[in-house]
XYZ file of C-alpha atoms in Angstrom:
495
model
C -17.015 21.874 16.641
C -13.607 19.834 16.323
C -11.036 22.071 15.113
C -9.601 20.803 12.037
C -6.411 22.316 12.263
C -5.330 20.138 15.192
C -6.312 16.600 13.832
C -3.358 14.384 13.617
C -3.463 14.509 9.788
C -3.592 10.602 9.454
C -6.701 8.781 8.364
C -8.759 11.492 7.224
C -11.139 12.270 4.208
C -11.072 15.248 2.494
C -14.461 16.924 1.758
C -15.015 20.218 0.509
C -16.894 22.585 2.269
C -17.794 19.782 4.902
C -16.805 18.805 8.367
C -17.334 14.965 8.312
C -15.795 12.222 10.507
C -14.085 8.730 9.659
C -13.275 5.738 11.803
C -9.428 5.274 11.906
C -7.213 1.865 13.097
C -7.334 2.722 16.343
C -11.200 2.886 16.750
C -11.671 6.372 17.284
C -12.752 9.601 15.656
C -10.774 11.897 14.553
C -12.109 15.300 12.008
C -11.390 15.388 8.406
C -8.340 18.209 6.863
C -10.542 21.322 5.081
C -7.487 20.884 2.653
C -8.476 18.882 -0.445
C -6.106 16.488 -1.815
C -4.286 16.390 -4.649
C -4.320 13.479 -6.992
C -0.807 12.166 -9.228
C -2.067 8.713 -11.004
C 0.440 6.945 -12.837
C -0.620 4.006 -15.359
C 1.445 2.064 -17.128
C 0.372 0.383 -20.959
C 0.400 -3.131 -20.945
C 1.916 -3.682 -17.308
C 0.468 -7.383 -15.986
C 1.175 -8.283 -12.546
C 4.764 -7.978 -12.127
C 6.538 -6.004 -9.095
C 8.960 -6.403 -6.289
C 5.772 -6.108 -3.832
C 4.255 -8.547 -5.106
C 7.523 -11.293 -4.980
C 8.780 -11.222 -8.378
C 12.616 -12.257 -7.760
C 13.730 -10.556 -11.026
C 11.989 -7.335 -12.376
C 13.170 -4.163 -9.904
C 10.356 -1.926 -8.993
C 11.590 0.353 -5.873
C 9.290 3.291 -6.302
C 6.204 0.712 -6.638
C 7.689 -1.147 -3.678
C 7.936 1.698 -1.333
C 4.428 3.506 -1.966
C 3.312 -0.020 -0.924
C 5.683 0.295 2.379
C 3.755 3.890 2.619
C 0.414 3.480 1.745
C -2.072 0.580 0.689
C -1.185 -2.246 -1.884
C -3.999 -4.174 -3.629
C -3.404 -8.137 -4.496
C -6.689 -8.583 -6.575
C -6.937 -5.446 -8.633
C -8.669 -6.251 -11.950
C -9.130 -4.132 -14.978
C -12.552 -4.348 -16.548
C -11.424 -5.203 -20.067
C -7.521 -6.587 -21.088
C -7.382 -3.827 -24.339
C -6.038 -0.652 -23.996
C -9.159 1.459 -25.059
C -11.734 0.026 -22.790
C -9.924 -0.481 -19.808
C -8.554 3.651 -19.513
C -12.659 4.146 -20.799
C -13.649 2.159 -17.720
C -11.102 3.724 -15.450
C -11.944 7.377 -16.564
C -15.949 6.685 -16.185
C -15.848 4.804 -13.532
C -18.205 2.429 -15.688
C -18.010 -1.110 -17.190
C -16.600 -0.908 -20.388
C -19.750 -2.288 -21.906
C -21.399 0.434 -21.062
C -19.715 2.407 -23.164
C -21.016 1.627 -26.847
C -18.197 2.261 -29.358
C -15.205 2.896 -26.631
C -16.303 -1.061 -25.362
C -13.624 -1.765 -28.410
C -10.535 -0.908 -29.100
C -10.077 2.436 -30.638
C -13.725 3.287 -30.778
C -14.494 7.119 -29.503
C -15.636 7.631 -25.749
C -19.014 9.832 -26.400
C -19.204 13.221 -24.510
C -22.427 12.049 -22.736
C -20.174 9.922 -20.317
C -19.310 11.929 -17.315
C -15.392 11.558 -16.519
C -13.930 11.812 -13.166
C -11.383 14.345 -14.931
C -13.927 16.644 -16.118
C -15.920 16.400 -12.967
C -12.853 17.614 -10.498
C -12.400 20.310 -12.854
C -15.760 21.932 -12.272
C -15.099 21.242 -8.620
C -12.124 23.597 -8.756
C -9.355 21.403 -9.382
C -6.482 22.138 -11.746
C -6.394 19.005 -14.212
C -4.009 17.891 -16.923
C -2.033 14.882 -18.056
C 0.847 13.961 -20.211
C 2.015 11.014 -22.921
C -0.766 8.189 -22.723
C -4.095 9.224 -21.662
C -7.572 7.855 -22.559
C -7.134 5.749 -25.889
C -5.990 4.945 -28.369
C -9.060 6.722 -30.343
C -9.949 10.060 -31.842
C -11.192 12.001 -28.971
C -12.742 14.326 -31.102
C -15.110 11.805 -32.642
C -16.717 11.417 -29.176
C -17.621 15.104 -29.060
C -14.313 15.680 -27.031
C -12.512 19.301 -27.410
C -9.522 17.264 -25.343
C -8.657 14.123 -24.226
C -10.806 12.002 -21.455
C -7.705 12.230 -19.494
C -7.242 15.899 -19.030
C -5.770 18.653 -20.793
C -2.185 17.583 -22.363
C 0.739 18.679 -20.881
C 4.446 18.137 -21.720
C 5.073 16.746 -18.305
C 4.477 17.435 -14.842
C 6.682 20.130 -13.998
C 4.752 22.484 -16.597
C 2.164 21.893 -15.481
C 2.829 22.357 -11.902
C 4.288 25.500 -13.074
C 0.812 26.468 -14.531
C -1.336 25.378 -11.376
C -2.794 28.142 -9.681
C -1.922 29.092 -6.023
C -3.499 27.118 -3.367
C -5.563 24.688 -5.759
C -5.618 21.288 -5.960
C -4.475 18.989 -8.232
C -5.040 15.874 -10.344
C -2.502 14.495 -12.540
C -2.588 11.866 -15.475
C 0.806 10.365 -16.083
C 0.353 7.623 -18.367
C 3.870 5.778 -19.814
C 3.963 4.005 -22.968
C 6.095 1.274 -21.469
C 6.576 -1.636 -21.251
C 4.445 -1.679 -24.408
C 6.116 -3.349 -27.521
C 7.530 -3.036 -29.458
C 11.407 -3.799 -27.890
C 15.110 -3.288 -28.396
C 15.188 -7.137 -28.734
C 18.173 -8.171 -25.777
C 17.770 -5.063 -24.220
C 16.807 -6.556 -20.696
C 19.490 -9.219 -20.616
C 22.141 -6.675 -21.796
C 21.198 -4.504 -19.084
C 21.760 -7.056 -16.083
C 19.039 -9.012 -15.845
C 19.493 -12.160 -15.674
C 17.317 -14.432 -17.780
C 18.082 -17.600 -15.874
C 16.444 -16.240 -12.701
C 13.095 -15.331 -14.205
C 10.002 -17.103 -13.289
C 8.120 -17.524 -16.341
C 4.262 -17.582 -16.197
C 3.025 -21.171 -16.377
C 1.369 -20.533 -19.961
C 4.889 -19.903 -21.671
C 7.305 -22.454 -22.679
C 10.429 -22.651 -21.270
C 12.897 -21.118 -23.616
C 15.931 -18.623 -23.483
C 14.071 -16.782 -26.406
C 10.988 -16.343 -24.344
C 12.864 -15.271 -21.112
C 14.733 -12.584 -23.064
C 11.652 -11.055 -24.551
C 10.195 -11.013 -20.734
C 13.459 -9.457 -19.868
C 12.886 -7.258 -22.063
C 9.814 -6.280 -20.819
C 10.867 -5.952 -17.603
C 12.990 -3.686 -18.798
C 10.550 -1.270 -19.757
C 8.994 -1.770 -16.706
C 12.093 -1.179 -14.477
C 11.801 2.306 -16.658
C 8.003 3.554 -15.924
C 9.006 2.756 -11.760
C 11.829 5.026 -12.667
C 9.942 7.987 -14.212
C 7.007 7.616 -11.495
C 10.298 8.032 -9.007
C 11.487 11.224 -10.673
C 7.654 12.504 -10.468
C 7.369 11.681 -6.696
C 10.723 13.635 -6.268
C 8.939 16.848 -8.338
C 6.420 16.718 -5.614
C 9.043 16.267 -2.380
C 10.447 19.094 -3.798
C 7.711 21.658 -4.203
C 6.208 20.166 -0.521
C 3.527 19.029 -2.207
C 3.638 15.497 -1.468
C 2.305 14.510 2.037
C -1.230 15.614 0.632
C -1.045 14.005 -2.875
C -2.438 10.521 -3.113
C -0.844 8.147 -5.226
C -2.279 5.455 -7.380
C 0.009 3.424 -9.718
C -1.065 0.509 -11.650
C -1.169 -0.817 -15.124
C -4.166 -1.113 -18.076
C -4.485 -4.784 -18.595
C -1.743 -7.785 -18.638
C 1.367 -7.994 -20.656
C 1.852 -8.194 -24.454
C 2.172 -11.868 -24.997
C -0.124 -14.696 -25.813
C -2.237 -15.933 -23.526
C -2.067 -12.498 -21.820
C -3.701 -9.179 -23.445
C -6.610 -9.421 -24.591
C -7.943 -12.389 -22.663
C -9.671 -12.774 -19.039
C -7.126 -14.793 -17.430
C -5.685 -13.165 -14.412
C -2.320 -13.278 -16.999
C -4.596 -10.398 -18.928
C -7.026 -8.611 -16.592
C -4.862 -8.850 -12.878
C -2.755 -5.734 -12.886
C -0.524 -4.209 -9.659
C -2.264 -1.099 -7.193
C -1.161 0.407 -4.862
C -2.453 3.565 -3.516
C -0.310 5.456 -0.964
C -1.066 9.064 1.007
C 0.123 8.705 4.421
C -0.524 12.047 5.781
C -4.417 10.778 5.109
C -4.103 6.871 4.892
C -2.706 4.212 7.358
C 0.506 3.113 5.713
C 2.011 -0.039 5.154
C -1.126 -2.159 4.439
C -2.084 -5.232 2.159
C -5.147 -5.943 1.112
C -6.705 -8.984 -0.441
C -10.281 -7.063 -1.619
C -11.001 -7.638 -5.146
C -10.868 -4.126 -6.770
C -11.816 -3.042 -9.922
C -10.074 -0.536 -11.523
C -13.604 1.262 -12.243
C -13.089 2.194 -8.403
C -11.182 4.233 -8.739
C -13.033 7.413 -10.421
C -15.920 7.657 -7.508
C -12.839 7.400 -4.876
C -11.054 10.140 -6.311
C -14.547 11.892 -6.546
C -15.173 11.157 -2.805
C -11.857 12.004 -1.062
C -12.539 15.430 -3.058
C -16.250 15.576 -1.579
C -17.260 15.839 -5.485
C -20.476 14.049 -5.593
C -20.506 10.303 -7.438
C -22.940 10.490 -10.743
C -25.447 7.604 -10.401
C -24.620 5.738 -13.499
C -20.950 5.020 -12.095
C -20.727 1.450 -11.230
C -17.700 1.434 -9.892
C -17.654 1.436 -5.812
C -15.396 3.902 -3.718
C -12.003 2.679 -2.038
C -12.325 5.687 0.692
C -13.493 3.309 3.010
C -10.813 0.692 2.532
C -8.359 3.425 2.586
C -9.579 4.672 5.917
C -9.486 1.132 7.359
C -13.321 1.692 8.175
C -14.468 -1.296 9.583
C -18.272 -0.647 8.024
C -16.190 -0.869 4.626
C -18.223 -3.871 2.867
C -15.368 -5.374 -0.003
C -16.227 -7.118 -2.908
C -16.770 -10.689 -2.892
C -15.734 -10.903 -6.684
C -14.931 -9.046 -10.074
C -16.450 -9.451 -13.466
C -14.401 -8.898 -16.693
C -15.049 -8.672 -20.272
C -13.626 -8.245 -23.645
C -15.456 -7.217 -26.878
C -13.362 -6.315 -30.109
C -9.733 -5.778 -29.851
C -8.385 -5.761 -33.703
C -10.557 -7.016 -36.654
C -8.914 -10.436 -37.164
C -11.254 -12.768 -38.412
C -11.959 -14.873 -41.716
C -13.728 -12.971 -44.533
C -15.686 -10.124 -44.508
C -16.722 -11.037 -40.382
C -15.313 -7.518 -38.353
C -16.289 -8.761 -35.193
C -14.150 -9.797 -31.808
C -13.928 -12.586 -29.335
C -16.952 -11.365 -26.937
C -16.538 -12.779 -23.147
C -17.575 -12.146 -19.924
C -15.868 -13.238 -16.180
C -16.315 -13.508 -12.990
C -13.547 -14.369 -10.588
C -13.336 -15.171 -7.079
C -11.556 -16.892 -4.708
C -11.933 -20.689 -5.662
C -12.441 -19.801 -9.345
C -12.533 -18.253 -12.318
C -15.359 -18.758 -15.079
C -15.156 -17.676 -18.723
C -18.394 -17.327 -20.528
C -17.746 -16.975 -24.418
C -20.221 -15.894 -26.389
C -19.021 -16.799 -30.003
C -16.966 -19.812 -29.306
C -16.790 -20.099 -33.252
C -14.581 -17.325 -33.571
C -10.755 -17.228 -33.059
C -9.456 -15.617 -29.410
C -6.167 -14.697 -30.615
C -6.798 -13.901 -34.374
C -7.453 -15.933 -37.029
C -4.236 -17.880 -38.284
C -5.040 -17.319 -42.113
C -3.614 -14.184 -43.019
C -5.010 -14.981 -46.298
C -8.808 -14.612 -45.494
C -8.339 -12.304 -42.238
C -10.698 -9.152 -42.384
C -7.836 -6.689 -42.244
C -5.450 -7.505 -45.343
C -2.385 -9.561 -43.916
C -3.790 -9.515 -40.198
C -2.056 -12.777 -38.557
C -3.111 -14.113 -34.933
C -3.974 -10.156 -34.574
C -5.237 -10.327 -31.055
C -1.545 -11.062 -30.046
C 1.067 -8.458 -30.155
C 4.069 -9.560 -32.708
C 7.239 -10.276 -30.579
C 9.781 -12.992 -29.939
C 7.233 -15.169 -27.380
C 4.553 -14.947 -30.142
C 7.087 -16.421 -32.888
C 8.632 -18.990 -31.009
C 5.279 -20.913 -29.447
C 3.941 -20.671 -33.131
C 6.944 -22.123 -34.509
C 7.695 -24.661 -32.569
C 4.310 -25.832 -31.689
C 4.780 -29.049 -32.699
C 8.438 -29.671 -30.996
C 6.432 -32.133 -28.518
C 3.387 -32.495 -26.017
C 4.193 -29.581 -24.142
C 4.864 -26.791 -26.533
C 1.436 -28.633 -28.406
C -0.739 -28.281 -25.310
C 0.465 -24.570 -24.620
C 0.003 -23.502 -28.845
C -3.500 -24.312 -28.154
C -4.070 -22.400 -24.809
C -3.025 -19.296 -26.389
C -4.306 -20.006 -30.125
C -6.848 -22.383 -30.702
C -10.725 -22.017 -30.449
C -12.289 -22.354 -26.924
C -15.469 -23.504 -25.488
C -18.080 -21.800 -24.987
C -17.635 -21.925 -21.544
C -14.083 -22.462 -18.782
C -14.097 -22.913 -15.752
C -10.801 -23.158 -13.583
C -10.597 -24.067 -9.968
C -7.643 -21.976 -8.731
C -6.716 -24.222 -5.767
C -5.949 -26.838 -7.721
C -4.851 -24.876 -10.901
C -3.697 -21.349 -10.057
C -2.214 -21.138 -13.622
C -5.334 -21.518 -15.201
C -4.857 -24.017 -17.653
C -7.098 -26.920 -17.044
C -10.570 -25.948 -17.914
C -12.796 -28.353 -15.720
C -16.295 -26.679 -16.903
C -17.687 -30.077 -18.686
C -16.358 -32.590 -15.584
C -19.557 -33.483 -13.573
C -18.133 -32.442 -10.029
C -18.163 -29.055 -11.127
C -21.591 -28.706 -12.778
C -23.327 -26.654 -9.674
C -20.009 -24.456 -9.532
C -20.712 -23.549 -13.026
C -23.975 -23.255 -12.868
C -23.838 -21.249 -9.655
C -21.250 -18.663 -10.935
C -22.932 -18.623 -14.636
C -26.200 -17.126 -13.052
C -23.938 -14.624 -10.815
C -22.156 -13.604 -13.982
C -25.550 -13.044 -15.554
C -27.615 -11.549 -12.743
C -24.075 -9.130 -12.602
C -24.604 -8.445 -16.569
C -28.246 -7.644 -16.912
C -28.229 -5.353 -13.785
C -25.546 -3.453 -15.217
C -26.976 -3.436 -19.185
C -24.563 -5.121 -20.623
C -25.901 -5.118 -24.535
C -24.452 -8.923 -24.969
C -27.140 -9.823 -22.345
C -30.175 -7.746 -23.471
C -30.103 -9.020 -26.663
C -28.181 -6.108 -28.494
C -24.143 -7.675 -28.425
C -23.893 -7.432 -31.988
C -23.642 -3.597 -32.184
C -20.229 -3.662 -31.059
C -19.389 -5.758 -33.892
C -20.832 -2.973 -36.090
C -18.536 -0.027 -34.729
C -15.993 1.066 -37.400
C -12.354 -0.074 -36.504
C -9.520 2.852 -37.048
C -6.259 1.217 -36.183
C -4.059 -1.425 -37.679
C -3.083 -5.432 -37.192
C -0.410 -7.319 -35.852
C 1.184 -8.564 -39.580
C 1.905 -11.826 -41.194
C 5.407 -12.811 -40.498
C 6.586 -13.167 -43.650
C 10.244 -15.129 -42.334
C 7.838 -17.454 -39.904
C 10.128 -20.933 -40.127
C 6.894 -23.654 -40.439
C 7.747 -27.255 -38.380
């Protein structure tokens, strides 16, 4: 028998109760630490794919930036749905959001008959809680829940390290409200950053009004690095951090059109990185495509807590370990069903779609082309009195593309990307158009690419139930909606 106690505490996975071995860098074996690991993940709301790591000149993200010198950071991490609801449903299931009946929509309740990764390292022994933004928003309560999805609410983590019992593990949800809106409008440039320098996705116009609402942004996420600093620090100091892992990344893309709520890599890319060096080979990049429904069976494995069958997610351990048996995905799907209620008359329903992404391209299958992505523009006739372009967060960006849409070609051509009505199917080929802006799905050249990855998407779909597939789609349009809508802007300035 290897002794455990003398392994050179790199590389290793935890199990409990087992002696198991892993294949490190170096091509040997080496025995796994009886110790189980603790678990601090740290999600931000509304955090596209913005950080120091991954070359952004402007926004500064040193705590993000240095668990990716010390551990593992991802370059294709997808959520599986760009709304807040689904995608911390999906993360805490380790399901597709579709899955998931009413919590496949924004604010619908996650039933009790879905097994969270939470709830299962509790019965395994683990002490569990989190603080601020957890699984939501929703009523927890209306899925059967006595407590959040998450884990039991805490005030922050140092009371609830206080609380932890001797000698047991941990898993921690910290989830920030930042950076989503609204803002302290010229907060970011009045802080130092400097709105000349920013790089401005390719689906925004170029304007001093739009690069002051991103600074602002950045702002807010300059402040969740910060607090996931202070709460790395918490751990130094209580020596509890060479066997925590560390998972930071964000719930779907950033609050502006084109962005949330939509399946461009602008709404469903997000930054991971997952660092534990006393377990992990540091300093690595990887190019897998991840989705973030990984990551409840690889908690569950490094804790040797057995994966429930109907998680479709698939386990990181090995990717973490450097295992070279570890197979990596050769592409994500994505989807969206209702975000807010924002259509024309008495129709409650979203903008259902479906993705699949992968190297070369990206194609969007929309299943009710006849509805409006972003919200319908007539706050007149919208389902939810005075709901205006609701599947767009109000802000600066949002005003200025809508009122000056008609300033000239430009402004024109990117309006319609983020507003107007879109075929039922896109298809963008990202060598030529890494932006995503040229849908190519009805040129002739590209017909077997469409077809090819339209029968992928499917084959994806049906063997994971997806209701839009089997003939059932229009139940989520059915589910009762409990939040509000972006509002009417009442001072918009028409061209």
């Amino acid at each position: 028998m290897f002794d455990v106690f003398n392994s050179r505490r790199r590389c290793i996975l935890a199990v409990w109760g087992l002696f198991v071995f892993a294949v490190v860098i170096v091509g040997a074996w080496e025995p796994v630490r009886a110790e189980r690991p603790n678990i601090l993940f740290a999600i931000a709301d509304d955090w596209g794919w913005q950080a120091g790591a991954y070359g952004d000149p402007v926004v500064k993200t040193p705590t993000f930036d240095q668990l990716a010198t010390d551990g593992v950071l991802f370059t294709h991490a997808f959520v599986s749905s760009p709304s807040c609801t689904p995608s911390r449903a999906a993360i805490v299931t380790g399901q597709y959001h579709w899955r998931l009946k009413q919590s496949a929509n924004l604010y619908g309740p996650l039933q009790n008959d879905f097994p969270v990764y939470p709830d299962l390292l509790k019965q395994a022994g683990y002490h569990v809680g989190a603080t601020r933004k957890g699984w939501g928003p929703g009523q927890f309560a209306a899925g059967g829940r006595d407590i959040n999805p998450a884990g039991k609410n805490y005030k922050n983590l140092k009371q609830f390290l206080d609380q932890r019992p001797a000698d047991v593990p941990f898993c921690f949800w910290f989830g920030s409200q930042d950076p989503h809106r609204g803002y302290q409008a010229g907060v970011g440039k009045a802080s130092g950053i400097q709105i000349d320098k920013i790089e401005l996705p390719a689906c925004f116009p170029n304007s001093d009004a739009v690069r002051s609402d991103v600074a602002d942004y950045y702002w807010e996420v300059q402040r969740f690095d910060r607090e996931v600093g202070e709460l790395i620090e918490q751990l130094r100091d209580r020596q509890l951090l060479d066997n925590t892992i560390i998972v930071m990344t964000g719930d779907h893309g950033m609050p502006f059109p084109r962005c949330k709520g939509n399946l461009y890599d602008s709404g469903v890319r997000v930054p991971l990185v997952i660092r534990c060096p006393d377990r992990f080979s540091p300093g690595r990049r990887s190019s897998d495509f991840v989705s973030l429904v990984d990551l409840a069976p690889t908690f569950l494995e490094v804790a040797g807590v057995p994966v429930p069958p109907e998680m479709t997610g698939r386990s990181l351990a090995g990717r973490l370990l450097d295992n070279a048996g570890y197979q990596a995905r050769e592409f994500v799907i994505t989807g969206k069903e209702r975000h807010v209620p924002g259509q024309e008359g008495t129709d409650s329903g979203g903008t259902p779609m479906r993705s699949i992404r992968e190297q070369d391209y990206l194609l969007i299958k929309n299943f009710r082309p006849d509805r409006w992505p972003a919200g319908t523009p007539n706050h007149q006739v919208a389902f939810l009195s005075g709901a205006w372009y609701s599947d767009v967060d109000n802000g600066p960006t949002k005003n200025y593309m809508i009122d000056n849409r008609n300033l000239d070609d430009t402004h024109q051509a990117l309006f319609n990307a983020a507003f107007a009505k879109r075929p039922a199917m896109e298809l963008y080929d990202l060598k030529k158009d890494p932006d995503q802006l040229r849908n190519v799905a009805q040129e002739a050249a590209y017909a077997d690419v469409v077809q090819r990855l339209e029968e992928q998407l499917m084959g994806q779909l049906t063997a994971t139930q997806d209701p839009r597939v089997s003939g059932n789609g229009e139940l989520f349009d059915s589910y009762p909606y409990t939040g509000g809508a972006p509002k009417f802007r009442k001072s918009i300035r028409r061209p």
